CSV table of C-alpha atoms (C1' of nucleotides) in Angstrom, one decimal:
chain,number,residue,atom,x,y,z
A,1,MET,CA,101.1,112.6,64.2
A,2,ALA,CA,102.8,113.0,67.5
A,3,VAL,CA,99.8,113.8,69.6
A,4,ASP,CA,97.7,111.1,67.9
A,5,LYS,CA,100.3,108.5,68.7
A,6,ARG,CA,100.5,109.5,72.4
A,7,GLU,CA,96.7,109.2,72.6
A,8,HIS,CA,96.8,105.9,70.7
A,9,ILE,CA,99.2,104.5,73.3
A,10,MET,CA,97.1,105.9,76.2
A,11,GLU,CA,93.9,104.3,74.9
A,12,HIS,CA,95.5,100.9,74.7
A,13,ALA,CA,97.2,101.4,78.0
A,14,ILE,CA,93.9,102.1,79.7
A,15,SER,CA,92.3,98.9,78.4
A,16,LEU,CA,95.3,96.8,79.3
A,17,PHE,CA,95.7,98.3,82.8
A,18,ALA,CA,92.0,97.8,83.4
A,19,ASP,CA,92.2,94.1,82.5
A,20,LYS,CA,95.7,93.2,83.7
A,21,GLY,CA,96.6,95.9,86.2
A,22,PHE,CA,99.6,98.2,86.1
A,23,GLU,CA,102.3,95.7,87.1
A,24,GLY,CA,100.5,93.0,85.2
A,25,THR,CA,100.9,94.9,81.9
A,26,SER,CA,104.5,94.9,80.5
A,27,ILE,CA,105.6,97.7,78.3
A,28,ARG,CA,106.3,95.0,75.7
A,29,ASP,CA,102.7,93.9,75.9
A,30,LEU,CA,101.5,97.4,75.5
A,31,ALA,CA,103.9,98.2,72.6
A,32,GLN,CA,102.7,95.1,70.8
A,33,VAL,CA,99.0,95.7,71.2
A,34,ALA,CA,99.4,99.4,70.3
A,35,GLY,CA,101.6,98.5,67.4
A,36,VAL,CA,104.6,100.6,68.4
A,37,ASN,CA,108.2,100.0,69.4
A,38,VAL,CA,109.0,99.3,73.0
A,39,ALA,CA,111.0,102.5,73.3
A,40,MET,CA,108.1,104.7,72.3
A,41,VAL,CA,106.4,104.6,75.7
A,42,ASN,CA,109.5,106.0,77.4
A,43,TYR,CA,110.1,108.3,74.5
A,44,TYR,CA,106.7,109.9,74.7
A,45,PHE,CA,105.9,109.6,78.4
A,46,GLY,CA,109.3,109.3,80.2
A,47,SER,CA,108.3,106.2,82.2
A,48,LYS,CA,105.6,103.7,82.7
A,49,GLU,CA,104.5,105.5,85.8
A,50,LYS,CA,104.4,108.8,84.1
A,51,LEU,CA,102.2,107.2,81.4
A,52,VAL,CA,99.6,106.6,84.2
A,53,GLU,CA,99.9,110.3,85.3
A,54,ALA,CA,99.4,111.4,81.7
A,55,ILE,CA,96.3,109.3,81.4
A,56,LEU,CA,94.9,110.7,84.6
A,57,GLU,CA,95.8,114.3,83.6
A,58,LYS,CA,94.0,113.8,80.3
A,59,LYS,CA,90.9,112.1,81.5
A,60,SER,CA,90.3,113.0,85.1
A,61,SER,CA,88.5,116.2,85.6
A,62,TYR,CA,85.8,113.6,85.1
A,63,MET,CA,82.7,114.4,87.0
A,64,LYS,CA,84.2,117.2,89.1
A,65,ASP,CA,83.1,120.0,86.8
A,66,ARG,CA,79.6,118.6,86.3
A,67,ILE,CA,78.9,118.3,90.0
A,68,GLU,CA,80.1,121.7,90.8
A,69,GLU,CA,78.1,123.2,88.0
A,70,LEU,CA,75.0,121.5,89.2
A,71,GLU,CA,75.7,122.4,92.8
A,72,ALA,CA,75.8,126.1,91.8
A,73,ASN,CA,72.7,125.9,89.5
A,74,THR,CA,69.7,127.6,91.1
A,75,ASN,CA,67.1,126.7,88.6
A,76,LEU,CA,66.9,123.0,89.2
A,77,SER,CA,65.4,121.3,92.2
A,78,GLU,CA,67.7,119.1,94.3
A,79,LEU,CA,65.9,116.0,93.0
A,80,ASP,CA,66.5,117.1,89.4
A,81,LYS,CA,70.1,117.6,90.1
A,82,ILE,CA,70.4,114.2,91.6
A,83,ASP,CA,68.6,112.7,88.6
A,84,ALA,CA,71.0,114.5,86.3
A,85,LEU,CA,74.0,113.2,88.2
A,86,ILE,CA,72.7,109.7,88.2
A,87,GLU,CA,72.3,109.8,84.4
A,88,ASP,CA,75.7,111.5,83.9
A,89,TYR,CA,77.5,109.0,86.1
A,90,VAL,CA,75.9,106.0,84.5
A,91,ASN,CA,76.7,107.3,81.0
A,92,ARG,CA,80.3,108.4,81.8
A,93,ILE,CA,81.2,105.3,83.7
A,94,LEU,CA,79.6,102.8,81.3
A,95,ASN,CA,81.0,104.5,78.2
A,96,GLY,CA,84.4,104.6,79.7
A,97,ALA,CA,84.2,101.3,81.5
A,98,SER,CA,87.8,100.4,81.0
A,99,PHE,CA,89.0,103.7,82.2
A,100,HIS,CA,86.8,103.5,85.3
A,101,LYS,CA,88.1,100.0,86.1
A,102,PHE,CA,91.6,101.3,85.7
A,103,LEU,CA,90.8,104.2,88.1
A,104,TYR,CA,89.3,101.8,90.6
A,105,LYS,CA,92.3,99.6,90.6
A,106,GLU,CA,94.6,102.6,91.1
A,107,LEU,CA,92.3,103.9,93.9
A,108,MET,CA,92.6,100.6,95.7
A,109,ASP,CA,96.3,100.3,95.1
A,110,THR,CA,98.7,102.0,97.6
A,111,LYS,CA,101.8,101.3,95.5
A,112,ARG,CA,102.1,104.5,93.5
A,113,ASP,CA,101.6,107.0,96.3
A,114,VAL,CA,101.2,110.2,94.3
A,115,ILE,CA,98.5,108.6,92.2
A,116,HIS,CA,96.8,106.9,95.1
A,117,THR,CA,96.6,110.1,97.0
A,118,PHE,CA,95.4,112.1,94.0
A,119,LEU,CA,92.6,109.7,93.3
A,120,ASN,CA,91.5,109.4,96.9
A,121,ASN,CA,91.2,113.1,97.1
A,122,SER,CA,89.3,113.3,93.8
A,123,PHE,CA,86.8,110.6,94.7
A,124,ALA,CA,86.3,112.0,98.2
A,125,ARG,CA,85.8,115.5,97.0
A,126,ASN,CA,83.3,114.4,94.3
A,127,THR,CA,81.4,112.4,96.9
A,128,ARG,CA,81.4,115.3,99.3
A,129,ASN,CA,80.2,117.8,96.7
A,130,PHE,CA,77.5,115.4,95.5
A,131,SER,CA,76.3,114.8,99.1
A,132,ALA,CA,76.1,118.6,99.6
A,133,ILE,CA,73.2,118.6,97.1
A,134,ILE,CA,71.5,115.9,99.1
A,135,GLN,CA,72.1,117.8,102.3
A,136,LYS,CA,70.5,120.9,100.8
A,137,GLY,CA,67.4,118.9,100.0
A,138,ILE,CA,67.3,117.7,103.6
A,139,ASP,CA,67.7,121.2,104.9
A,140,LYS,CA,64.8,122.3,102.7
A,141,LYS,CA,62.8,119.4,104.2
A,142,VAL,CA,62.2,118.1,100.6
A,143,PHE,CA,64.2,114.9,101.4
A,144,ARG,CA,64.1,112.6,104.3
A,145,GLU,CA,66.9,112.7,106.8
A,146,VAL,CA,69.0,110.2,105.1
A,147,ASP,CA,72.8,109.7,105.4
A,148,PRO,CA,74.0,111.9,102.5
A,149,ILE,CA,77.5,110.5,102.2
A,150,LEU,CA,76.4,106.9,102.3
A,151,THR,CA,73.6,107.7,99.8
A,152,VAL,CA,76.1,109.0,97.3
A,153,THR,CA,78.3,105.9,98.1
A,154,SER,CA,75.4,103.7,97.2
A,155,ILE,CA,74.8,105.5,93.9
A,156,ILE,CA,78.5,105.3,92.8
A,157,GLY,CA,78.8,101.8,94.3
A,158,SER,CA,75.8,100.6,92.3
A,159,ILE,CA,77.3,101.7,89.0
A,160,SER,CA,80.9,100.6,89.9
A,161,GLN,CA,79.7,97.2,90.9
A,162,VAL,CA,78.3,96.7,87.4
A,163,VAL,CA,81.5,97.8,85.7
A,164,VAL,CA,83.8,95.6,87.9
A,165,SER,CA,83.5,92.6,85.7
A,166,LYS,CA,82.1,92.2,82.2
A,167,SER,CA,81.6,88.5,82.4
A,168,MET,CA,79.9,88.7,85.8
A,169,CYS,CA,77.6,91.3,84.2
A,170,ASN,CA,76.9,89.1,81.2
A,171,GLN,CA,76.1,86.2,83.4
A,172,LEU,CA,73.6,88.3,85.5
A,173,LEU,CA,72.0,89.6,82.3
A,174,LEU,CA,71.8,86.1,80.8
A,175,LYS,CA,73.9,87.3,77.9
A,176,PRO,CA,76.5,85.2,76.2
A,177,GLU,CA,80.2,85.6,77.0
A,178,GLY,CA,81.7,88.2,74.7
A,179,ASN,CA,78.6,90.4,74.8
A,180,GLU,CA,79.3,94.1,75.4
A,181,PRO,CA,76.9,95.0,78.2
A,182,TYR,CA,78.2,98.5,78.8
A,183,ALA,CA,77.6,99.6,75.2
A,184,ASP,CA,74.0,98.5,75.4
A,185,GLU,CA,71.7,101.5,75.6
A,186,ALA,CA,68.9,99.4,76.9
A,187,PHE,CA,71.0,98.2,79.8
A,188,LYS,CA,72.2,101.7,80.5
A,189,GLN,CA,68.6,102.8,80.7
A,190,ARG,CA,67.7,99.9,82.9
A,191,LEU,CA,70.5,100.9,85.3
A,192,ILE,CA,69.4,104.5,85.4
A,193,THR,CA,65.8,103.6,86.0
A,194,HIS,CA,66.7,101.3,88.9
A,195,ILE,CA,69.0,103.7,90.6
A,196,LYS,CA,66.6,106.6,90.2
A,197,SER,CA,63.7,104.6,91.5
A,198,MET,CA,65.7,103.3,94.5
A,199,ILE,CA,67.1,106.8,95.4
A,200,HIS,CA,63.7,108.5,94.9
A,201,ALA,CA,62.1,106.1,97.3
A,202,HIS,CA,65.0,106.5,99.7
A,203,LEU,CA,64.9,110.3,99.6
A,204,LEU,CA,61.3,111.1,99.3
A,205,VAL,CA,59.1,108.6,101.1
A,206,LYS,CA,57.8,109.1,104.6
B,1,MET,CA,103.7,74.3,113.1
B,2,ALA,CA,103.2,73.6,109.4
B,3,VAL,CA,99.5,74.5,109.1
B,4,ASP,CA,100.0,77.6,111.2
B,5,LYS,CA,102.9,78.8,109.0
B,6,ARG,CA,100.8,78.2,105.9
B,7,GLU,CA,98.0,80.4,107.3
B,8,HIS,CA,100.5,82.9,108.6
B,9,ILE,CA,101.8,83.4,105.1
B,10,MET,CA,98.3,83.5,103.6
B,11,GLU,CA,97.2,86.2,106.0
B,12,HIS,CA,100.2,88.4,105.1
B,13,ALA,CA,99.6,87.6,101.4
B,14,ILE,CA,96.0,88.8,101.5
B,15,SER,CA,97.0,92.1,103.0
B,16,LEU,CA,99.8,92.7,100.6
B,17,PHE,CA,97.8,91.6,97.6
B,18,ALA,CA,95.0,93.8,98.7
B,19,ASP,CA,97.2,96.9,98.9
B,20,LYS,CA,99.7,96.2,96.1
B,21,GLY,CA,98.1,93.7,93.9
B,22,PHE,CA,99.3,90.3,92.8
B,23,GLU,CA,102.0,91.3,90.4
B,24,GLY,CA,102.8,94.3,92.6
B,25,THR,CA,103.7,92.0,95.5
B,26,SER,CA,107.0,90.1,95.1
B,27,ILE,CA,107.6,86.9,96.9
B,28,ARG,CA,110.6,88.6,98.6
B,29,ASP,CA,108.3,91.3,99.9
B,30,LEU,CA,105.9,88.7,101.2
B,31,ALA,CA,108.6,86.6,102.8
B,32,GLN,CA,110.1,89.6,104.5
B,33,VAL,CA,106.7,90.9,105.9
B,34,ALA,CA,105.8,87.4,107.0
B,35,GLY,CA,109.2,86.8,108.4
B,36,VAL,CA,110.0,83.6,106.5
B,37,ASN,CA,112.5,82.5,103.9
B,38,VAL,CA,111.7,83.3,100.2
B,39,ALA,CA,111.7,79.6,99.4
B,40,MET,CA,108.9,78.9,101.9
B,41,VAL,CA,106.1,80.2,99.7
B,42,ASN,CA,107.0,77.7,96.9
B,43,TYR,CA,107.7,75.0,99.5
B,44,TYR,CA,104.2,75.3,101.0
B,45,PHE,CA,102.1,76.3,98.1
B,46,GLY,CA,104.0,75.3,95.0
B,47,SER,CA,103.9,78.6,93.3
B,48,LYS,CA,102.7,82.2,93.7
B,49,GLU,CA,99.6,81.5,91.7
B,50,LYS,CA,98.8,78.4,93.7
B,51,LEU,CA,99.1,80.6,96.9
B,52,VAL,CA,96.2,82.6,95.6
B,53,GLU,CA,94.2,79.5,94.9
B,54,ALA,CA,94.9,78.2,98.4
B,55,ILE,CA,93.7,81.5,99.8
B,56,LEU,CA,90.5,81.3,97.8
B,57,GLU,CA,89.9,77.7,98.7
B,58,LYS,CA,90.3,78.5,102.4
B,59,LYS,CA,88.2,81.6,102.5
B,60,SER,CA,85.8,81.6,99.7
B,61,SER,CA,82.7,79.6,100.5
B,62,TYR,CA,82.2,83.1,101.9
B,63,MET,CA,78.5,84.1,101.7
B,64,LYS,CA,77.4,81.2,99.5
B,65,ASP,CA,76.3,78.9,102.3
B,66,ARG,CA,74.6,81.7,104.3
B,67,ILE,CA,72.5,82.8,101.2
B,68,GLU,CA,71.4,79.3,100.4
B,69,GLU,CA,70.5,78.6,104.0
B,70,LEU,CA,68.4,81.7,104.2
B,71,GLU,CA,66.8,81.0,100.8
B,72,ALA,CA,65.6,77.6,102.1
B,73,ASN,CA,64.4,79.0,105.4
B,74,THR,CA,60.7,79.0,105.6
B,75,ASN,CA,60.3,80.7,109.0
B,76,LEU,CA,61.6,84.1,108.1
B,77,SER,CA,59.9,86.7,105.9
B,78,GLU,CA,61.6,87.8,102.7
B,79,LEU,CA,62.3,91.2,104.3
B,80,ASP,CA,63.8,89.5,107.4
B,81,LYS,CA,66.1,87.5,105.1
B,82,ILE,CA,67.2,90.5,103.3
B,83,ASP,CA,67.9,92.4,106.5
B,84,ALA,CA,69.9,89.4,107.7
B,85,LEU,CA,71.9,89.3,104.5
B,86,ILE,CA,72.7,93.0,104.7
B,87,GLU,CA,74.0,92.6,108.2
B,88,ASP,CA,76.0,89.5,107.3
B,89,TYR,CA,77.5,91.2,104.2
B,90,VAL,CA,78.5,94.3,106.0
B,91,ASN,CA,80.1,92.4,108.9
B,92,ARG,CA,81.8,89.9,106.6
B,93,ILE,CA,83.1,92.4,104.2
B,94,LEU,CA,84.2,95.0,106.7
B,95,ASN,CA,85.8,92.5,109.0
B,96,GLY,CA,87.7,91.0,106.1
B,97,ALA,CA,88.2,94.3,104.3
B,98,SER,CA,91.7,93.3,103.0
B,99,PHE,CA,90.4,90.0,101.8
B,100,HIS,CA,87.5,91.6,100.0
B,101,LYS,CA,89.7,94.1,98.4
B,102,PHE,CA,91.9,91.3,97.2
B,103,LEU,CA,88.8,89.4,95.9
B,104,TYR,CA,87.7,92.5,94.1
B,105,LYS,CA,91.0,93.0,92.4
B,106,GLU,CA,91.1,89.4,91.2
B,107,LEU,CA,87.5,89.7,90.0
B,108,MET,CA,88.5,92.7,87.9
B,109,ASP,CA,91.7,91.1,86.7
B,110,THR,CA,91.5,88.8,83.6
B,111,LYS,CA,95.1,87.7,83.9
B,112,ARG,CA,94.8,84.6,85.9
B,113,ASP,CA,92.0,82.9,84.0
B,114,VAL,CA,91.1,80.1,86.3
B,115,ILE,CA,90.8,82.5,89.3
B,116,HIS,CA,89.0,85.1,87.2
B,117,THR,CA,86.4,82.6,86.0
B,118,PHE,CA,85.9,81.1,89.4
B,119,LEU,CA,85.3,84.4,91.1
B,120,ASN,CA,83.0,85.6,88.4
B,121,ASN,CA,80.9,82.5,88.8
B,122,SER,CA,80.9,82.8,92.6
B,123,PHE,CA,79.9,86.5,92.6
B,124,ALA,CA,77.2,85.9,89.9
B,125,ARG,CA,75.8,82.9,91.7
B,126,ASN,CA,75.6,84.7,95.0
B,127,THR,CA,73.9,87.7,93.3
B,128,ARG,CA,71.5,85.4,91.6
B,129,ASN,CA,70.6,83.5,94.7
B,130,PHE,CA,70.2,86.7,96.7
B,131,SER,CA,68.0,88.2,94.1
B,132,ALA,CA,65.8,85.0,94.1
B,133,ILE,CA,64.8,86.0,97.6
B,134,ILE,CA,63.7,89.4,96.4
B,135,GLN,CA,61.9,87.8,93.5
B,136,LYS,CA,59.9,85.7,95.9
B,137,GLY,CA,58.9,88.8,97.8
B,138,ILE,CA,57.7,90.4,94.5
B,139,ASP,CA,55.8,87.3,93.6
B,140,LYS,CA,54.1,87.4,97.0
B,141,LYS,CA,53.3,91.0,96.3
B,142,VAL,CA,55.0,92.0,99.5
B,143,PHE,CA,57.7,93.9,97.5
B,144,ARG,CA,57.3,96.4,94.7
B,145,GLU,CA,58.2,95.3,91.3
B,146,VAL,CA,61.8,96.3,91.6
B,147,ASP,CA,64.8,95.0,89.5
B,148,PRO,CA,66.0,92.2,91.7
B,149,ILE,CA,69.4,91.7,90.2
B,150,LEU,CA,70.2,95.4,90.2
B,151,THR,CA,68.9,95.8,93.7
B,152,VAL,CA,71.3,93.2,95.0
B,153,THR,CA,74.0,94.9,92.9
B,154,SER,CA,73.2,98.1,94.8
B,155,ILE,CA,73.5,96.4,98.2
B,156,ILE,CA,76.9,94.7,97.4
B,157,GLY,CA,78.1,97.8,95.6
B,158,SER,CA,77.3,100.1,98.5
B,159,ILE,CA,79.4,98.0,100.8
B,160,SER,CA,82.2,97.4,98.4
B,161,GLN,CA,82.5,101.1,97.6
B,162,VAL,CA,83.2,101.7,101.2
B,163,VAL,CA,86.0,99.1,101.4
B,164,VAL,CA,87.7,100.1,98.2
B,165,SER,CA,89.9,102.7,99.9
B,166,LYS,CA,90.6,103.2,103.5
B,167,SER,CA,91.9,106.7,103.1
B,168,MET,CA,88.9,107.8,101.0
B,169,CYS,CA,86.7,106.4,103.7
B,170,ASN,CA,88.5,108.3,106.4
B,171,GLN,CA,88.3,111.5,104.5
B,172,LEU,CA,84.5,111.1,104.1
B,173,LEU,CA,84.1,110.3,107.7
B,174,LEU,CA,86.2,113.2,108.7
B,175,LYS,CA,88.6,110.9,110.5
B,176,PRO,CA,92.4,111.3,110.5
B,177,GLU,CA,94.6,109.3,108.2
B,178,GLY,CA,95.6,106.1,109.9
B,179,ASN,CA,92.1,105.6,111.4
B,180,GLU,CA,90.7,102.1,111.0
B,181,PRO,CA,87.1,102.7,109.8
B,182,TYR,CA,86.3,99.1,109.1
B,183,ALA,CA,86.9,98.0,112.6
B,184,ASP,CA,84.7,100.7,114.0
B,185,GLU,CA,81.4,99.2,115.2
B,186,ALA,CA,79.6,102.5,115.1
B,187,PHE,CA,80.4,102.9,111.4
B,188,LYS,CA,79.4,99.3,110.7
B,189,GLN,CA,76.1,100.0,112.3
B,190,ARG,CA,75.7,103.3,110.4
B,191,LEU,CA,76.3,101.5,107.1
B,192,ILE,CA,73.8,98.7,108.0
B,193,THR,CA,71.2,101.3,109.0
B,194,HIS,CA,71.6,103.3,105.8
B,195,ILE,CA,71.4,100.3,103.5
B,196,LYS,CA,68.4,98.8,105.3
B,197,SER,CA,66.6,102.1,105.2
B,198,MET,CA,67.3,102.6,101.5
B,199,ILE,CA,66.4,99.1,100.5
B,200,HIS,CA,63.3,99.0,102.7
B,201,ALA,CA,62.0,102.2,101.0
B,202,HIS,CA,62.9,100.8,97.7
B,203,LEU,CA,61.1,97.5,98.2
B,204,LEU,CA,58.1,98.4,100.3
B,205,VAL,CA,56.8,101.8,99.4
B,206,LYS,CA,54.0,102.4,96.9
C,1,DA,C1',117.5,57.2,110.9
C,2,DA,C1',114.0,59.0,108.2
C,3,DA,C1',111.1,62.7,107.0
C,4,DT,C1',110.2,67.3,107.2
C,5,DA,C1',111.5,72.2,107.5
C,6,DT,C1',114.6,75.9,106.6
C,7,DT,C1',118.2,78.3,104.5
C,8,DA,C1',121.5,81.0,101.4
C,9,DA,C1',122.8,80.9,96.9
C,10,DA,C1',122.0,80.4,92.2
C,11,DC,C1',118.9,80.2,87.9
C,12,DA,C1',116.9,81.7,83.8
C,13,DA,C1',113.3,84.7,82.3
C,14,DA,C1',111.1,89.0,82.2
C,15,DC,C1',111.1,93.5,83.5
C,16,DG,C1',111.6,98.9,82.7
C,17,DT,C1',114.8,101.6,80.6
C,18,DT,C1',118.7,103.4,77.8
C,19,DT,C1',121.5,103.4,73.9
C,20,DG,C1',123.3,104.5,69.4
C,21,DA,C1',122.1,104.0,64.7
C,22,DT,C1',118.7,104.9,61.2
C,23,DT,C1',114.8,107.0,59.0
C,24,DA,C1',111.3,110.6,58.4
C,25,DA,C1',109.9,115.2,58.9
C,26,DT,C1',110.8,120.0,59.2
C,27,DT,C1',113.4,124.2,58.7
C,28,DC,C1',115.4,127.6,56.1
C,29,DA,C1',119.1,129.9,53.4
C,30,DA,C1',120.1,130.2,48.6
D,1,DT,C1',111.9,125.3,44.8
D,2,DT,C1',115.7,123.1,45.8
D,3,DG,C1',118.9,120.8,49.0
D,4,DA,C1',121.8,120.8,52.8
D,5,DA,C1',121.1,121.2,58.1
D,6,DT,C1',118.4,120.3,62.0
D,7,DT,C1',115.1,118.1,64.6
D,8,DA,C1',111.9,114.5,65.7
D,9,DA,C1',110.5,109.7,65.4
D,10,DT,C1',111.5,104.9,65.2
D,11,DC,C1',114.1,100.9,65.7
D,12,DA,C1',116.7,96.6,67.3
D,13,DA,C1',119.8,95.5,70.6
D,14,DA,C1',121.6,95.7,75.0
D,15,DC,C1',121.7,97.2,80.1
D,16,DG,C1',121.3,96.3,84.9
D,17,DT,C1',117.6,94.7,88.1
D,18,DT,C1',114.1,92.2,89.7
D,19,DT,C1',111.2,88.5,89.2
D,20,DG,C1',109.5,83.5,90.5
D,21,DT,C1',111.5,79.4,91.1
D,22,DT,C1',115.0,75.7,92.1
D,23,DT,C1',118.8,73.6,94.2
D,24,DA,C1',121.7,71.5,97.4
D,25,DA,C1',123.2,71.8,101.9
D,26,DT,C1',121.9,72.2,106.7
D,27,DA,C1',118.8,72.0,110.7
D,28,DT,C1',114.9,70.3,113.1
D,29,DT,C1',111.2,66.9,114.2
D,30,DT,C1',109.3,62.7,114.4
DNA sequence: AAATATTAAACAAACGTTTGATTAATTCAA
DNA sequence: TTGAATTAATCAAACGTTTGTTTAATATTT
């Protein structure tokens, strides 16, 4: 049961950190929500900060492998690779919306330096690797001479913007408060379609 | 000196809240950085939370007025209005990068309910008003039948993504740590050019 | 002199963490 | 397979700090 309980605590921590922030979530809050004793967090993870590191270690190879795999793939066209990445990003980010929100908060936060640096490097490397695919398409003269880094920034930014606030999202979709937009397959598809359409026009059109 | 000191405290608060978060910034931190006594924050603002409300009240008509003004304007084409808004957003957000980061964190955070609700409504309303301009362009058959809400989401998301982390931004621009990318006029222009180019292709091309 | 601004000190509450006792699970010789 | 020995897990209580805030005295302005 030991491993299960660790993950049980981590899942609740992700959701609380996403909504209330790291400092905004007390270990007593977390313990209560997760249904464990206050001492358990320090027992299993050593400290509140190490809990964050454990969460990142567990969850954070994230898109890295997928991007590098696609970058190396020689069968797919650059446009196919970008389409695949758009789909993957939307699915990964929307399915793990709380985790992504939590990542984002930590990325913005300079307080926990090791974590801040780690996340900055991860995000920057993923963006760079992704943009290398676009650059290859430009070199092959399949794509227009767009700004590869900022194009990737727009893709990630489009998805992240959606995930920043559930209630803003519901307002924009004209859904009632309490709706779960990120779990809605139709919305996921709508977002994928929009981003693909925008990026295709951006990359391909004269 | 009273008003000046109030604003002096607010400016330092914005920058600290942006980097360390609301709960991550103690009043003692703030007082020291701002060079005032700990009691001054409560003396001038009443509480730490009311300090946030004062900051929002001061700074947060933000883009609302500009969007509504442009929406009502009958001289400009829809495309001109969108271009104007892209420029305004980039300039406003990058010039007030700390403030925007702080806004974003509060938008993501559900802990302070009044503020969370207020910001959600503001962001949603701005997005809706902005998208109404796009909708009008679609109705006039000047624009393609794009997704207006998600198109605005992409514009705002593209800019926000840049502002989320200064060190990620510097890494991507191949600038040394410590560089101030948001103050760089050339980068601002590069971002404006990219977004305009992407959105134009998205809106206009068959 | 009255009102406003500033201060150091003190407040209770909440914080992350540790403790020492208790229970549950596992190990392993008989 | 049993039952003592060892380890792991859980708990309530307490620890020392830090937190936001208040106080009461002092300084400055008006």
